[in-house]
Amino acid sequence: MWRKMAPRGEVLFEVGEHRIRRVSEEDAPIIRALGERCLEHIELHYGSPPDPGQMIRELLTDLPPGKTLGDKFGMGVFDGADRLVGAIDVIRDYPEPREWYLGLLVLEPNQRNQGLGAKLMDALTWWLLQRDAAWLRLAVSEHNAAGQRFWRRRGFQPVKQVLAEFGNKKSVFHVMRRALEVR
């Protein structure tokens, strides 16, 4: 039932002038540059000093237990000038079949607070539904109040809280999920 994976560079979906494509190791330099523009995001989750290379690991290699790279979809958000301005990472069938896990949605600072995140989530929802997904799960840091508000507005409900350590930082994460439907 799974569709063939899109090759690197193939547009998966579009949001206005933004094109969302798979990224690969070949994109590491531009992913690192995005990480450098989003240091506050990295520090919020991983502590100090922030490592821009963490964005590369999040998008290309970080996996939960029992999952393979074939289940991972690291995506870049490219603007009309073909510049990487954001990133999305989803894992198929985690932690349950038909439930996908959103590991990352980040936009560089000048792309935030303009409605792009909400539009990306609408388009990602459509893309996931085309792949037979029924639920989307994520975890948001207790330190990320803006993120918590964003996800609640998008219909995500709390499931549980977990204490996790990333980098040199321990934090409580609010695990949230929602049933997928086109909004």
PDB file of C-alpha atoms in Angstrom:
ATOM      1  CA  MET A   1       0.000   0.000   0.000  1.00  0.00           C
ATOM      2  CA  TRP A   2       2.947   2.368   0.555  1.00  0.00           C
ATOM      3  CA  ARG A   3       3.746   4.579  -2.344  1.00  0.00           C
ATOM      4  CA  LYS A   4       7.210   4.674  -3.762  1.00  0.00           C
ATOM      5  CA  MET A   5       9.414   7.098  -1.845  1.00  0.00           C
ATOM      6  CA  ALA A   6       9.973  10.389  -3.608  1.00  0.00           C
ATOM      7  CA  PRO A   7      13.529  10.822  -4.834  1.00  0.00           C
ATOM      8  CA  ARG A   8      15.598  13.668  -3.452  1.00  0.00           C
ATOM      9  CA  GLY A   9      14.542  16.945  -4.979  1.00  0.00           C
ATOM     10  CA  GLU A  10      11.072  15.834  -6.061  1.00  0.00           C
ATOM     11  CA  VAL A  11       8.398  18.229  -4.811  1.00  0.00           C
ATOM     12  CA  LEU A  12       6.145  16.438  -2.309  1.00  0.00           C
ATOM     13  CA  PHE A  13       3.683  19.295  -1.879  1.00  0.00           C
ATOM     14  CA  GLU A  14       3.474  23.070  -2.188  1.00  0.00           C
ATOM     15  CA  VAL A  15       2.252  25.893   0.030  1.00  0.00           C
ATOM     16  CA  GLY A  16       1.972  29.144  -1.901  1.00  0.00           C
ATOM     17  CA  GLU A  17       5.438  29.891  -3.277  1.00  0.00           C
ATOM     18  CA  HIS A  18       7.019  27.317  -0.937  1.00  0.00           C
ATOM     19  CA  ARG A  19       7.927  23.863  -2.219  1.00  0.00           C
ATOM     20  CA  ILE A  20       8.457  20.984   0.182  1.00  0.00           C
ATOM     21  CA  ARG A  21      10.970  18.361  -0.971  1.00  0.00           C
ATOM     22  CA  ARG A  22      12.871  15.422   0.477  1.00  0.00           C
ATOM     23  CA  VAL A  23      16.364  16.298   1.667  1.00  0.00           C
ATOM     24  CA  SER A  24      19.447  14.067   1.797  1.00  0.00           C
ATOM     25  CA  GLU A  25      23.093  14.076   2.868  1.00  0.00           C
ATOM     26  CA  GLU A  26      23.832  16.149  -0.234  1.00  0.00           C
ATOM     27  CA  ASP A  27      21.801  18.933   1.391  1.00  0.00           C
ATOM     28  CA  ALA A  28      23.832  18.882   4.637  1.00  0.00           C
ATOM     29  CA  PRO A  29      25.486  22.296   4.000  1.00  0.00           C
ATOM     30  CA  ILE A  30      22.162  24.108   3.520  1.00  0.00           C
ATOM     31  CA  ILE A  31      20.567  22.218   6.437  1.00  0.00           C
ATOM     32  CA  ARG A  32      23.467  23.304   8.662  1.00  0.00           C
ATOM     33  CA  ALA A  33      22.984  26.894   7.464  1.00  0.00           C
ATOM     34  CA  LEU A  34      19.305  26.642   8.436  1.00  0.00           C
ATOM     35  CA  GLY A  35      20.428  25.374  11.849  1.00  0.00           C
ATOM     36  CA  GLU A  36      22.661  28.440  12.181  1.00  0.00           C
ATOM     37  CA  ARG A  37      19.638  30.672  11.505  1.00  0.00           C
ATOM     38  CA  CYS A  38      17.569  28.704  14.054  1.00  0.00           C
ATOM     39  CA  LEU A  39      20.016  28.491  16.959  1.00  0.00           C
ATOM     40  CA  GLU A  40      17.326  29.447  19.493  1.00  0.00           C
ATOM     41  CA  HIS A  41      15.307  26.372  18.460  1.00  0.00           C
ATOM     42  CA  ILE A  42      18.315  24.097  18.915  1.00  0.00           C
ATOM     43  CA  GLU A  43      19.256  25.660  22.256  1.00  0.00           C
ATOM     44  CA  LEU A  44      15.652  25.403  23.481  1.00  0.00           C
ATOM     45  CA  HIS A  45      15.715  21.632  22.953  1.00  0.00           C
ATOM     46  CA  TYR A  46      19.381  20.648  23.318  1.00  0.00           C
ATOM     47  CA  GLY A  47      20.893  23.232  25.665  1.00  0.00           C
ATOM     48  CA  SER A  48      24.040  25.305  25.306  1.00  0.00           C
ATOM     49  CA  PRO A  49      26.112  25.746  23.347  1.00  0.00           C
ATOM     50  CA  PRO A  50      23.809  25.144  20.383  1.00  0.00           C
ATOM     51  CA  ASP A  51      25.186  22.907  17.617  1.00  0.00           C
ATOM     52  CA  PRO A  52      23.845  23.824  14.139  1.00  0.00           C
ATOM     53  CA  GLY A  53      24.773  20.308  12.996  1.00  0.00           C
ATOM     54  CA  GLN A  54      21.956  18.969  15.173  1.00  0.00           C
ATOM     55  CA  MET A  55      19.479  20.020  12.472  1.00  0.00           C
ATOM     56  CA  ILE A  56      21.234  17.643  10.041  1.00  0.00           C
ATOM     57  CA  ARG A  57      20.887  14.729  12.471  1.00  0.00           C
ATOM     58  CA  GLU A  58      17.228  15.531  13.187  1.00  0.00           C
ATOM     59  CA  LEU A  59      16.316  15.593   9.513  1.00  0.00           C
ATOM     60  CA  LEU A  60      18.477  12.793   8.153  1.00  0.00           C
ATOM     61  CA  THR A  61      19.385  10.185  10.774  1.00  0.00           C
ATOM     62  CA  ASP A  62      17.630  10.478  14.159  1.00  0.00           C
ATOM     63  CA  LEU A  63      15.183   7.608  14.600  1.00  0.00           C
ATOM     64  CA  PRO A  64      13.105   6.187  17.441  1.00  0.00           C
ATOM     65  CA  PRO A  65      13.659   2.559  18.496  1.00  0.00           C
ATOM     66  CA  GLY A  66      12.520  -0.031  15.975  1.00  0.00           C
ATOM     67  CA  LYS A  67      12.318   2.351  13.009  1.00  0.00           C
ATOM     68  CA  THR A  68      14.508   2.469   9.902  1.00  0.00           C
ATOM     69  CA  LEU A  69      15.489   5.221   7.485  1.00  0.00           C
ATOM     70  CA  GLY A  70      12.803   3.844   5.152  1.00  0.00           C
ATOM     71  CA  ASP A  71      10.225   5.097   7.694  1.00  0.00           C
ATOM     72  CA  LYS A  72      11.752   8.593   7.909  1.00  0.00           C
ATOM     73  CA  PHE A  73      10.791  11.559   5.752  1.00  0.00           C
ATOM     74  CA  GLY A  74      13.135  14.525   6.214  1.00  0.00           C
ATOM     75  CA  MET A  75      11.766  17.441   4.210  1.00  0.00           C
ATOM     76  CA  GLY A  76      13.011  20.887   3.358  1.00  0.00           C
ATOM     77  CA  VAL A  77      10.764  23.926   2.953  1.00  0.00           C
ATOM     78  CA  PHE A  78      12.140  25.968   0.039  1.00  0.00           C
ATOM     79  CA  ASP A  79      10.969  29.489  -0.777  1.00  0.00           C
ATOM     80  CA  GLY A  80      10.350  30.935  -4.249  1.00  0.00           C
ATOM     81  CA  ALA A  81      14.084  31.646  -4.634  1.00  0.00           C
ATOM     82  CA  ASP A  82      14.818  27.950  -3.866  1.00  0.00           C
ATOM     83  CA  ARG A  83      16.359  28.826  -0.474  1.00  0.00           C
ATOM     84  CA  LEU A  84      15.877  26.429   2.452  1.00  0.00           C
ATOM     85  CA  VAL A  85      13.767  28.325   5.019  1.00  0.00           C
ATOM     86  CA  GLY A  86      12.333  25.481   7.089  1.00  0.00           C
ATOM     87  CA  ALA A  87      12.324  21.787   7.804  1.00  0.00           C
ATOM     88  CA  ILE A  88       9.834  19.015   8.569  1.00  0.00           C
ATOM     89  CA  ASP A  89      10.586  15.516   9.825  1.00  0.00           C
ATOM     90  CA  VAL A  90       7.971  12.759  10.095  1.00  0.00           C
ATOM     91  CA  ILE A  91       8.264   9.070  10.962  1.00  0.00           C
ATOM     92  CA  ARG A  92       5.778   6.566   9.520  1.00  0.00           C
ATOM     93  CA  ASP A  93       3.861   4.175  11.811  1.00  0.00           C
ATOM     94  CA  TYR A  94       5.304   5.350  15.102  1.00  0.00           C
ATOM     95  CA  PRO A  95       4.453   4.485  17.778  1.00  0.00           C
ATOM     96  CA  GLU A  96       1.552   2.529  16.229  1.00  0.00           C
ATOM     97  CA  PRO A  97       0.474   1.566  12.706  1.00  0.00           C
ATOM     98  CA  ARG A  98      -1.212   4.485  10.878  1.00  0.00           C
ATOM     99  CA  GLU A  99       0.077   6.951  13.485  1.00  0.00           C
ATOM    100  CA  TRP A 100       2.901   9.180  12.262  1.00  0.00           C
ATOM    101  CA  TYR A 101       5.296  11.090  14.486  1.00  0.00           C
ATOM    102  CA  LEU A 102       6.233  14.693  13.739  1.00  0.00           C
ATOM    103  CA  GLY A 103       9.786  15.036  15.010  1.00  0.00           C
ATOM    104  CA  LEU A 104      10.433  18.520  13.671  1.00  0.00           C
ATOM    105  CA  LEU A 105       8.684  21.524  12.205  1.00  0.00           C
ATOM    106  CA  VAL A 106      10.924  24.570  12.231  1.00  0.00           C
ATOM    107  CA  LEU A 107      10.973  27.776  10.219  1.00  0.00           C
ATOM    108  CA  GLU A 108      13.725  30.361  10.189  1.00  0.00           C
ATOM    109  CA  PRO A 109      12.754  33.424  12.263  1.00  0.00           C
ATOM    110  CA  ASN A 110      11.752  35.694   9.358  1.00  0.00           C
ATOM    111  CA  GLN A 111       9.261  33.066   8.126  1.00  0.00           C
ATOM    112  CA  ARG A 112       7.405  32.755  11.465  1.00  0.00           C
ATOM    113  CA  ASN A 113       4.171  34.398  12.625  1.00  0.00           C
ATOM    114  CA  GLN A 114       2.839  34.825   9.094  1.00  0.00           C
ATOM    115  CA  GLY A 115       0.578  31.757   8.914  1.00  0.00           C
ATOM    116  CA  LEU A 116       3.100  29.602   7.042  1.00  0.00           C
ATOM    117  CA  GLY A 117       3.340  27.011   9.844  1.00  0.00           C
ATOM    118  CA  ALA A 118      -0.432  26.480   9.859  1.00  0.00           C
ATOM    119  CA  LYS A 119      -0.519  26.215   6.058  1.00  0.00           C
ATOM    120  CA  LEU A 120       2.361  23.722   6.120  1.00  0.00           C
ATOM    121  CA  MET A 121       0.471  21.629   8.663  1.00  0.00           C
ATOM    122  CA  ASP A 122      -2.650  21.647   6.471  1.00  0.00           C
ATOM    123  CA  ALA A 123      -0.608  20.535   3.456  1.00  0.00           C
ATOM    124  CA  LEU A 124       1.304  17.944   5.498  1.00  0.00           C
ATOM    125  CA  THR A 125      -2.014  16.570   6.789  1.00  0.00           C
ATOM    126  CA  TRP A 126      -3.222  16.124   3.198  1.00  0.00           C
ATOM    127  CA  TRP A 127       0.097  14.441   2.280  1.00  0.00           C
ATOM    128  CA  LEU A 128      -0.145  12.082   5.271  1.00  0.00           C
ATOM    129  CA  LEU A 129      -3.755  11.184   4.494  1.00  0.00           C
ATOM    130  CA  GLN A 130      -2.623  10.149   0.997  1.00  0.00           C
ATOM    131  CA  ARG A 131      -0.349   7.642   2.795  1.00  0.00           C
ATOM    132  CA  ASP A 132      -3.178   6.165   4.900  1.00  0.00           C
ATOM    133  CA  ALA A 133      -2.188   7.967   8.112  1.00  0.00           C
ATOM    134  CA  ALA A 134      -4.934   8.320  10.719  1.00  0.00           C
ATOM    135  CA  TRP A 135      -3.128  10.109  13.567  1.00  0.00           C
ATOM    136  CA  LEU A 136      -0.257  12.528  14.030  1.00  0.00           C
ATOM    137  CA  ARG A 137       1.753  12.627  17.271  1.00  0.00           C
ATOM    138  CA  LEU A 138       4.429  15.060  18.449  1.00  0.00           C
ATOM    139  CA  ALA A 139       6.218  16.185  21.592  1.00  0.00           C
ATOM    140  CA  VAL A 140       6.688  19.827  22.527  1.00  0.00           C
ATOM    141  CA  SER A 141       9.059  21.083  25.217  1.00  0.00           C
ATOM    142  CA  GLU A 142       7.708  22.636  28.393  1.00  0.00           C
ATOM    143  CA  HIS A 143      10.005  25.579  27.557  1.00  0.00           C
ATOM    144  CA  ASN A 144       8.303  26.173  24.206  1.00  0.00           C
ATOM    145  CA  ALA A 145       5.126  28.040  25.203  1.00  0.00           C
ATOM    146  CA  ALA A 146       4.593  29.411  21.679  1.00  0.00           C
ATOM    147  CA  GLY A 147       4.859  25.887  20.279  1.00  0.00           C
ATOM    148  CA  GLN A 148       2.369  24.555  22.803  1.00  0.00           C
ATOM    149  CA  ARG A 149      -0.130  27.275  21.820  1.00  0.00           C
ATOM    150  CA  PHE A 150       0.426  26.594  18.104  1.00  0.00           C
ATOM    151  CA  TRP A 151      -0.213  22.850  18.457  1.00  0.00           C
ATOM    152  CA  ARG A 152      -3.321  23.329  20.612  1.00  0.00           C
ATOM    153  CA  ARG A 153      -4.735  25.716  17.985  1.00  0.00           C
ATOM    154  CA  ARG A 154      -4.066  22.994  15.402  1.00  0.00           C
ATOM    155  CA  GLY A 155      -6.273  20.544  17.355  1.00  0.00           C
ATOM    156  CA  PHE A 156      -3.587  18.542  19.168  1.00  0.00           C
ATOM    157  CA  GLN A 157      -4.567  17.159  22.563  1.00  0.00           C
ATOM    158  CA  PRO A 158      -2.214  16.180  25.404  1.00  0.00           C
ATOM    159  CA  VAL A 159      -1.561  12.452  25.788  1.00  0.00           C
ATOM    160  CA  LYS A 160       1.139  12.369  28.461  1.00  0.00           C
ATOM    161  CA  GLN A 161       4.264  14.086  29.724  1.00  0.00           C
ATOM    162  CA  VAL A 162       7.726  12.571  29.524  1.00  0.00           C
ATOM    163  CA  LEU A 163      11.077  13.608  30.927  1.00  0.00           C
ATOM    164  CA  ALA A 164      13.711  13.431  28.201  1.00  0.00           C
ATOM    165  CA  GLU A 165      17.339  14.432  27.865  1.00  0.00           C
ATOM    166  CA  PHE A 166      18.646  15.812  24.586  1.00  0.00           C
ATOM    167  CA  GLY A 167      22.177  17.122  24.381  1.00  0.00           C
ATOM    168  CA  ASN A 168      22.946  18.569  27.793  1.00  0.00           C
ATOM    169  CA  LYS A 169      19.370  19.519  28.662  1.00  0.00           C
ATOM    170  CA  LYS A 170      16.675  17.604  30.549  1.00  0.00           C
ATOM    171  CA  SER A 171      13.143  18.786  29.889  1.00  0.00           C
ATOM    172  CA  VAL A 172       9.553  17.751  30.294  1.00  0.00           C
ATOM    173  CA  PHE A 173       7.908  17.199  26.927  1.00  0.00           C
ATOM    174  CA  HIS A 174       4.176  17.293  26.359  1.00  0.00           C
ATOM    175  CA  VAL A 175       3.256  14.449  24.022  1.00  0.00           C
ATOM    176  CA  MET A 176       0.260  15.485  21.923  1.00  0.00           C
ATOM    177  CA  ARG A 177      -1.729  13.906  19.111  1.00  0.00           C
ATOM    178  CA  ARG A 178      -4.710  14.476  16.868  1.00  0.00           C
ATOM    179  CA  ALA A 179      -6.778  12.541  14.413  1.00  0.00           C
ATOM    180  CA  LEU A 180      -5.966  13.572  10.871  1.00  0.00           C
ATOM    181  CA  GLU A 181      -8.559  15.263   8.769  1.00  0.00           C
ATOM    182  CA  VAL A 182      -8.339  17.970   6.173  1.00  0.00           C
ATOM    183  CA  ARG A 183      -8.742  21.336   7.913  1.00  0.00           C
TER     184      ARG A 183
END
